[in-house]
Protein backbone atom coordinates (compact mmCIF):
# COMPACT_ATOMS: atom_id res chain seq x y z
CA UNK A 1 0.00 0.00 0.00
CA UNK A 2 1.39 3.39 -0.96
CA UNK A 3 0.76 6.70 0.79
CA UNK A 4 -1.86 7.87 -1.68
CA UNK A 5 -3.87 4.72 -1.24
CA UNK A 6 -3.49 4.85 2.53
CA UNK A 7 -4.75 8.41 2.66
CA UNK A 8 -7.60 7.80 0.27
CA UNK A 9 -8.84 4.86 2.24
CA UNK A 10 -8.55 6.73 5.48
CA UNK A 11 -10.42 9.74 4.16
CA UNK A 12 -13.11 7.58 2.64
CA UNK A 13 -13.72 6.01 6.03
CA UNK A 14 -11.59 7.10 8.99
CA UNK A 15 -13.04 4.31 11.10
CA UNK A 16 -11.70 1.73 8.70
CA UNK A 17 -9.25 -0.70 10.26
CA UNK A 18 -7.19 -3.19 8.31
CA UNK A 19 -3.85 -4.93 8.59
CA UNK A 20 -2.61 -3.11 5.50
CA UNK A 21 -3.43 0.28 6.93
CA UNK A 22 -1.81 -0.55 10.24
CA UNK A 23 1.29 -1.78 8.50
CA UNK A 24 1.63 1.36 6.41
CA UNK A 25 1.04 3.54 9.43
CA UNK A 26 3.96 1.91 11.18
CA UNK A 27 6.20 2.19 8.20
CA UNK A 28 5.46 5.79 7.25
CA UNK A 29 5.74 8.51 9.85
CA UNK A 30 4.16 11.10 7.56
CA UNK A 31 1.11 8.94 7.00
CA UNK A 32 0.92 8.15 10.70
CA UNK A 33 0.73 11.90 11.33
CA UNK A 34 -1.80 12.23 8.55
CA UNK A 35 -3.81 9.48 10.18
CA UNK A 36 -3.73 11.16 13.58
CA UNK A 37 -4.90 14.44 12.14
CA UNK A 38 -7.61 12.70 10.19
CA UNK A 39 -8.89 11.15 13.41
CA UNK A 40 -8.80 14.52 15.12
CA UNK A 41 -10.65 16.17 12.30
CA UNK A 42 -13.14 13.35 12.21
CA UNK A 43 -13.94 13.98 15.84
CA UNK A 44 -14.48 17.69 15.23
CA UNK A 45 -16.38 16.94 12.07
CA UNK A 46 -18.79 14.74 13.92
CA UNK A 47 -19.32 17.39 16.57
CA UNK A 48 -19.83 20.05 13.95
CA UNK A 49 -22.26 18.02 11.90
CA UNK A 50 -24.29 17.24 15.01
CA UNK A 51 -25.93 20.65 14.93
CA UNK A 52 -28.36 21.45 17.72
CA UNK A 53 -31.87 20.19 17.15
CA UNK A 54 -34.53 22.89 17.45
CA UNK A 55 -36.39 22.62 20.74
CA UNK A 56 -39.59 20.67 20.50
CA UNK A 57 -38.99 19.39 16.98
CA UNK A 58 -40.38 15.94 17.71
CA UNK A 59 -43.44 17.33 19.50
CA UNK A 60 -44.18 19.65 16.60
CA UNK A 61 -43.99 16.78 14.16
CA UNK A 62 -46.26 14.68 16.35
CA UNK A 63 -48.72 17.51 16.80
CA UNK A 64 -48.95 18.02 13.07
CA UNK A 65 -49.43 14.34 12.54
CA UNK A 66 -52.24 14.21 15.09
CA UNK A 67 -53.98 17.12 13.39
CA UNK A 68 -53.51 15.44 10.05
CA UNK A 69 -54.86 12.17 11.43
CA UNK A 70 -57.91 13.96 12.76
CA UNK A 71 -58.41 15.62 9.39
CA UNK A 72 -58.13 12.28 7.63
CA UNK A 73 -60.69 10.73 9.97
CA UNK A 74 -62.99 13.70 9.45
CA UNK A 75 -62.84 13.34 5.70
CA UNK A 76 -63.12 9.61 5.75
CA UNK A 77 -66.12 9.67 8.07
CA UNK A 78 -67.48 12.81 6.46
CA UNK A 79 -67.35 11.28 3.00
CA UNK A 80 -69.06 8.13 4.21
CA UNK A 81 -71.72 10.16 5.92
CA UNK A 82 -72.18 12.27 2.81
CA UNK A 83 -72.38 9.22 0.57
CA UNK A 84 -74.80 7.52 2.94
CA UNK A 85 -76.99 10.61 3.07
CA UNK A 86 -77.04 10.84 -0.71
CA UNK A 87 -77.96 7.19 -1.12
CA UNK A 88 -80.66 7.50 1.50
CA UNK A 89 -82.08 10.69 0.00
CA UNK A 90 -82.18 9.29 -3.50
CA UNK A 91 -83.71 6.09 -2.19
CA UNK A 92 -86.37 7.92 -0.20
CA UNK A 93 -87.13 10.22 -3.08
CA UNK A 94 -87.67 7.23 -5.31
CA UNK A 95 -89.68 5.40 -2.71
CA UNK A 96 -91.87 8.28 -1.65
CA UNK A 97 -92.69 10.46 -4.64
CA UNK A 98 -92.90 14.05 -3.53
CA UNK A 99 -96.41 14.95 -2.46
CA UNK A 100 -97.96 18.13 -3.74
CA UNK A 101 -98.31 20.84 -1.08
CA UNK A 102 -101.70 20.93 0.60
CA UNK A 103 -104.16 23.47 -0.74
CA UNK A 104 -105.44 26.05 1.71
CA UNK A 105 -108.84 24.36 1.80
CA UNK A 106 -107.37 20.95 2.48
CA UNK A 107 -105.05 22.33 5.12
CA UNK A 108 -107.93 24.02 6.88
CA UNK A 109 -109.84 20.74 7.10
CA UNK A 110 -106.72 18.86 8.16
CA UNK A 111 -106.03 21.42 10.85
CA UNK A 112 -109.52 21.26 12.28
CA UNK A 113 -109.33 17.49 12.18
CA UNK A 114 -105.95 17.44 13.91
CA UNK A 115 -106.96 19.93 16.56
CA UNK A 116 -110.54 18.76 17.14
CA UNK A 117 -109.91 18.48 20.87
CA UNK A 118 -110.21 22.27 20.99
CA UNK A 119 -113.82 21.94 19.98
CA UNK A 120 -114.45 20.34 23.35
CA UNK A 121 -113.01 23.27 25.27
CA UNK A 122 -115.16 25.50 27.40
CA UNK A 123 -112.72 28.21 28.35
CA UNK A 124 -115.22 31.02 28.02
CA UNK A 125 -112.60 33.45 26.88
CA UNK A 126 -113.38 37.14 27.30
CA UNK A 127 -113.53 39.42 24.29
CA UNK A 128 -110.60 41.37 25.70
CA UNK A 129 -108.47 38.28 25.96
CA UNK A 130 -109.42 37.31 22.42
CA UNK A 131 -108.46 40.72 21.13
CA UNK A 132 -105.22 40.67 23.04
CA UNK A 133 -104.33 37.34 21.45
CA UNK A 134 -105.41 38.30 17.95
CA UNK A 135 -103.73 41.68 17.98
CA UNK A 136 -100.48 40.46 16.46
CA UNK A 137 -102.39 38.78 13.65
CA UNK A 138 -104.03 42.03 12.65
CA UNK A 139 -107.56 40.99 13.73
CA UNK A 140 -109.94 42.48 16.26
CA UNK A 141 -113.45 41.85 17.52
CA UNK A 142 -115.39 45.07 17.51
CA UNK A 143 -118.48 43.49 18.94
CA UNK A 144 -119.34 40.32 20.80
CA UNK A 145 -119.67 37.09 18.86
CA UNK A 146 -121.17 35.03 21.62
CA UNK A 147 -119.38 32.51 23.77
CA UNK A 148 -115.74 31.90 22.90
CA UNK A 149 -114.80 28.37 24.05
CA UNK A 150 -111.21 28.43 22.94
CA UNK A 151 -108.75 31.07 21.72
CA UNK A 152 -105.07 30.39 21.12
CA UNK A 153 -102.15 30.99 18.77
CA UNK A 154 -101.75 28.20 16.32
CA UNK A 155 -99.36 27.05 13.60
CA UNK A 156 -101.16 27.15 10.29
CA UNK A 157 -100.09 26.01 6.82
CA UNK A 158 -97.73 28.88 6.10
CA UNK A 159 -97.49 31.09 9.14
CA UNK A 160 -98.73 31.39 12.67
CA UNK A 161 -102.32 32.33 13.10
CA UNK A 162 -105.16 32.35 15.61
CA UNK A 163 -107.48 29.50 16.41
CA UNK A 164 -110.93 30.29 17.86
CA UNK A 165 -113.76 27.98 18.79
CA UNK A 166 -117.10 29.75 19.12
CA UNK A 167 -120.32 28.40 20.50
CA UNK A 168 -122.71 28.04 17.58
CA UNK A 169 -126.40 27.26 17.77
CA UNK A 170 -125.84 23.58 17.14
CA UNK A 171 -122.30 22.99 18.31
CA UNK A 172 -118.83 24.40 18.20
CA UNK A 173 -117.66 26.47 15.25
CA UNK A 174 -113.97 26.76 14.51
CA UNK A 175 -112.60 30.04 13.19
CA UNK A 176 -109.07 30.17 11.85
CA UNK A 177 -107.40 33.53 11.30
CA UNK A 178 -104.58 33.04 8.81
CA UNK A 179 -102.63 36.21 8.06
CA UNK A 180 -100.23 35.91 5.13
CA UNK A 181 -102.01 32.94 3.58
CA UNK A 182 -103.92 34.59 0.77
CA UNK A 183 -106.83 33.24 -1.20
CA UNK A 184 -108.33 34.89 -4.26
CA UNK A 185 -111.98 34.31 -3.49
CA UNK A 186 -114.37 32.72 -1.03
CA UNK A 187 -114.43 28.95 -1.25
CA UNK A 188 -116.45 26.29 0.47
CA UNK A 189 -114.72 23.32 1.98
CA UNK A 190 -116.16 19.99 2.95
CA UNK A 191 -115.27 16.45 3.78
CA UNK A 192 -117.12 13.58 5.39
CA UNK A 193 -117.29 15.24 8.77
CA UNK A 194 -116.76 18.97 8.39
CA UNK A 195 -117.93 21.74 6.18
CA UNK A 196 -117.14 25.40 5.99
CA UNK A 197 -115.79 28.36 4.07
CA UNK A 198 -112.42 29.93 3.48
CA UNK A 199 -112.52 33.60 2.59
CA UNK A 200 -110.08 36.36 1.84
CA UNK A 201 -109.38 39.01 4.49
CA UNK A 202 -107.34 42.21 4.25
CA UNK A 203 -104.18 40.48 5.50
CA UNK A 204 -104.65 36.89 4.36
CA UNK A 205 -107.56 34.57 4.88
CA UNK A 206 -110.00 33.24 7.40
CA UNK A 207 -111.81 29.94 7.71
CA UNK A 208 -115.08 29.06 9.41
CA UNK A 209 -115.61 25.34 9.90
CA UNK A 210 -118.17 23.27 11.73
CA UNK A 211 -119.48 19.76 11.69
CA UNK A 212 -121.74 18.83 8.84
CA UNK A 213 -125.36 19.80 9.18
CA UNK A 214 -124.82 23.13 10.94
CA UNK A 215 -125.95 26.34 9.42
CA UNK A 216 -122.84 28.44 9.10
CA UNK A 217 -124.40 31.36 7.23
CA UNK A 218 -125.54 32.96 10.43
CA UNK A 219 -122.16 32.61 12.07
CA UNK A 220 -120.46 33.98 8.96
CA UNK A 221 -122.78 36.92 9.05
CA UNK A 222 -122.11 37.52 12.71
CA UNK A 223 -118.35 37.42 12.20
CA UNK A 224 -118.58 39.63 9.18
CA UNK A 225 -119.78 42.49 11.33
CA UNK A 226 -117.83 41.65 14.49
CA UNK A 227 -114.36 40.83 13.15
CA UNK A 228 -112.19 43.51 11.63
CA UNK A 229 -108.84 43.14 9.95
CA UNK A 230 -106.00 45.54 9.44
CA UNK A 231 -103.63 45.11 6.54
CA UNK B 1 -53.20 5.15 20.91
CA UNK B 2 -53.37 2.55 18.20
CA UNK B 3 -50.49 0.67 16.66
CA UNK B 4 -49.99 3.04 13.72
CA UNK B 5 -49.72 6.07 15.96
CA UNK B 6 -47.29 4.26 18.24
CA UNK B 7 -45.12 3.24 15.30
CA UNK B 8 -45.11 6.74 13.96
CA UNK B 9 -44.19 8.23 17.32
CA UNK B 10 -41.36 5.76 17.65
CA UNK B 11 -40.04 6.76 14.23
CA UNK B 12 -40.18 10.44 15.11
CA UNK B 13 -38.38 9.92 18.39
CA UNK B 14 -35.73 7.73 16.85
CA UNK B 15 -34.97 9.58 13.64
CA UNK B 16 -36.14 13.19 13.67
CA UNK B 17 -32.80 14.45 15.04
CA UNK B 18 -30.68 12.71 12.42
CA UNK B 19 -33.05 13.73 9.65
CA UNK B 20 -32.95 17.31 10.84
CA UNK B 21 -29.15 17.37 10.78
CA UNK B 22 -29.07 15.86 7.36
CA UNK B 23 -31.65 18.37 6.19
CA UNK B 24 -29.75 21.21 7.82
CA UNK B 25 -26.53 20.44 6.02
CA UNK B 26 -28.25 20.13 2.68
CA UNK B 27 -30.18 23.36 3.07
CA UNK B 28 -27.92 25.29 5.51
CA UNK B 29 -31.05 26.92 6.79
CA UNK B 30 -32.51 25.92 10.15
CA UNK B 31 -36.08 26.95 9.33
CA UNK B 32 -36.11 25.35 5.93
CA UNK B 33 -34.43 22.27 7.36
CA UNK B 34 -37.23 21.84 9.87
CA UNK B 35 -39.89 22.43 7.22
CA UNK B 36 -38.37 19.71 5.12
CA UNK B 37 -38.32 17.31 8.07
CA UNK B 38 -41.93 18.16 8.90
CA UNK B 39 -42.96 17.49 5.31
CA UNK B 40 -41.00 14.28 5.33
CA UNK B 41 -42.79 12.97 8.38
CA UNK B 42 -46.17 14.04 7.00
CA UNK B 43 -45.51 12.01 3.88
CA UNK B 44 -44.26 9.19 6.03
CA UNK B 45 -47.46 9.28 8.07
CA UNK B 46 -49.60 9.10 4.97
CA UNK B 47 -47.51 6.30 3.52
CA UNK B 48 -46.81 4.40 6.71
CA UNK B 49 -48.76 1.40 5.45
CA UNK B 50 -46.20 1.01 2.67
CA UNK B 51 -43.38 0.51 5.17
CA UNK B 52 -43.26 -3.21 5.72
CA UNK B 53 -39.78 -3.64 7.12
CA UNK B 54 -39.30 -1.36 10.08
CA UNK B 55 -35.56 -1.90 9.99
CA UNK B 56 -35.57 -0.01 6.71
CA UNK B 57 -37.42 2.92 8.27
CA UNK B 58 -34.49 5.31 8.53
CA UNK B 59 -33.43 4.57 4.99
CA UNK B 60 -37.00 5.10 3.84
CA UNK B 61 -37.27 8.40 5.71
CA UNK B 62 -34.01 9.69 4.29
CA UNK B 63 -35.19 8.82 0.80
CA UNK B 64 -38.38 10.80 1.38
CA UNK B 65 -36.39 13.72 2.79
CA UNK B 66 -34.01 13.79 -0.17
CA UNK B 67 -36.96 13.85 -2.53
CA UNK B 68 -38.55 16.61 -0.50
CA UNK B 69 -35.42 18.75 -0.63
CA UNK B 70 -34.95 18.06 -4.32
CA UNK B 71 -38.55 19.09 -4.91
CA UNK B 72 -37.98 22.27 -2.95
CA UNK B 73 -34.95 23.35 -4.89
CA UNK B 74 -35.87 21.94 -8.22
CA UNK B 75 -33.48 19.67 -9.99
CA UNK B 76 -30.45 21.87 -10.49
CA UNK B 77 -29.18 22.21 -6.94
CA UNK B 78 -28.91 18.52 -6.40
CA UNK B 79 -26.79 18.08 -9.47
CA UNK B 80 -24.28 20.64 -8.28
CA UNK B 81 -20.80 20.08 -9.56
CA UNK B 82 -17.69 20.51 -7.52
CA UNK B 83 -15.67 23.57 -8.22
CA UNK B 84 -12.35 21.85 -7.98
CA UNK B 85 -11.13 19.14 -10.19
CA UNK B 86 -10.22 15.81 -8.73
CA UNK B 87 -6.63 16.23 -9.93
CA UNK B 88 -6.25 19.38 -7.86
CA UNK B 89 -7.53 17.66 -4.80
CA UNK B 90 -5.31 14.64 -5.37
CA UNK B 91 -2.37 16.95 -5.42
CA UNK B 92 -3.40 18.22 -2.03
CA UNK B 93 -3.86 14.70 -0.76
CA UNK B 94 -0.19 14.08 -1.25
CA UNK B 95 0.67 16.92 1.05
CA UNK B 96 1.63 16.37 4.63
CA UNK B 97 0.55 19.53 6.29
CA UNK B 98 1.52 20.60 9.74
CA UNK B 99 -0.76 20.26 12.73
CA UNK B 100 -3.90 22.31 12.50
CA UNK B 101 -6.37 23.92 14.79
CA UNK B 102 -9.58 22.14 14.09
CA UNK B 103 -11.96 24.48 15.62
CA UNK B 104 -15.66 24.03 15.12
CA UNK B 105 -16.23 27.48 13.85
CA UNK B 106 -13.59 27.10 11.20
CA UNK B 107 -14.99 23.72 10.32
CA UNK B 108 -18.44 25.11 9.86
CA UNK B 109 -17.08 27.76 7.61
CA UNK B 110 -15.11 25.18 5.75
CA UNK B 111 -18.26 23.13 5.33
CA UNK B 112 -19.70 25.92 3.24
CA UNK B 113 -16.94 25.30 0.75
CA UNK B 114 -17.85 21.67 0.30
CA UNK B 115 -20.23 21.09 -2.58
CA UNK B 116 -23.42 19.29 -1.67
CA UNK B 117 -22.54 16.43 -3.92
CA UNK B 118 -19.67 15.62 -1.55
CA UNK B 119 -21.23 16.83 1.66
CA UNK B 120 -24.36 14.76 1.36
CA UNK B 121 -22.67 11.36 1.52
CA UNK B 122 -20.36 12.70 4.22
CA UNK B 123 -23.30 13.64 6.44
CA UNK B 124 -24.93 10.30 5.77
CA UNK B 125 -21.75 8.57 6.78
CA UNK B 126 -20.89 10.61 9.87
CA UNK B 127 -24.37 11.45 11.18
CA UNK B 128 -26.36 8.58 9.72
CA UNK B 129 -23.71 5.97 10.34
CA UNK B 130 -24.19 4.40 6.94
CA UNK B 131 -21.55 2.48 5.01
CA UNK B 132 -20.47 3.65 1.58
CA UNK B 133 -22.43 0.80 0.07
CA UNK B 134 -25.67 1.81 1.81
CA UNK B 135 -25.16 5.42 0.84
CA UNK B 136 -24.52 4.33 -2.73
CA UNK B 137 -27.86 2.51 -2.70
CA UNK B 138 -29.59 5.55 -1.38
CA UNK B 139 -28.11 7.99 -3.85
CA UNK B 140 -28.19 5.61 -6.74
CA UNK B 141 -24.43 5.52 -7.37
CA UNK B 142 -21.75 2.92 -6.85
CA UNK B 143 -20.10 2.51 -3.48
CA UNK B 144 -16.80 3.33 -5.18
CA UNK B 145 -18.17 6.70 -6.22
CA UNK B 146 -19.36 7.31 -2.68
CA UNK B 147 -15.93 6.49 -1.30
CA UNK B 148 -14.45 9.01 -3.70
CA UNK B 149 -17.00 11.65 -2.72
CA UNK B 150 -16.59 11.35 1.03
CA UNK B 151 -12.84 11.31 0.54
CA UNK B 152 -13.12 14.49 -1.54
CA UNK B 153 -15.30 16.07 1.09
CA UNK B 154 -12.72 15.47 3.81
CA UNK B 155 -9.91 16.60 1.57
CA UNK B 156 -11.77 19.75 0.79
CA UNK B 157 -12.40 20.44 4.47
CA UNK B 158 -8.81 19.94 5.41
CA UNK B 159 -7.65 21.97 2.58
CA UNK B 160 -9.82 24.88 3.61
CA UNK B 161 -8.90 24.48 7.25
CA UNK B 162 -5.25 24.03 6.80
CA UNK B 163 -4.75 26.46 3.97
CA UNK B 164 -3.05 26.16 0.67
CA UNK B 165 0.26 27.68 1.61
CA UNK B 166 2.27 24.51 1.74
CA UNK B 167 1.37 22.59 -1.35
CA UNK B 168 4.41 20.44 -1.89
CA UNK B 169 5.33 18.39 -4.86
CA UNK B 170 4.30 14.78 -4.98
CA UNK B 171 7.91 13.75 -4.51
CA UNK B 172 7.46 13.78 -0.77
CA UNK B 173 5.08 10.91 -0.95
CA UNK B 174 6.44 7.42 -0.71
CA UNK B 175 5.49 5.02 -3.35
PDB file of C-alpha atoms in Angstrom, chain B residues 1 10 40-41 45 72 91 134 142 147 152 155 168:
ATOM      1  CA  UNK B   1     -53.201   5.153  20.905  1.00  0.00           C
ATOM      2  CA  UNK B  10     -41.357   5.762  17.649  1.00  0.00           C
ATOM      3  CA  UNK B  40     -41.003  14.275   5.326  1.00  0.00           C
ATOM      4  CA  UNK B  41     -42.789  12.974   8.382  1.00  0.00           C
ATOM      5  CA  UNK B  45     -47.456   9.279   8.071  1.00  0.00           C
ATOM      6  CA  UNK B  72     -37.977  22.267  -2.947  1.00  0.00           C
ATOM      7  CA  UNK B  91      -2.374  16.949  -5.418  1.00  0.00           C
ATOM      8  CA  UNK B 134     -25.670   1.808   1.812  1.00  0.00           C
ATOM      9  CA  UNK B 142     -21.753   2.918  -6.850  1.00  0.00           C
ATOM     10  CA  UNK B 147     -15.928   6.494  -1.305  1.00  0.00           C
ATOM     11  CA  UNK B 152     -13.117  14.495  -1.540  1.00  0.00           C
ATOM     12  CA  UNK B 155      -9.908  16.601   1.569  1.00  0.00           C
ATOM     13  CA  UNK B 168       4.411  20.444  -1.894  1.00  0.00           C
TER      14      UNK B 168
END
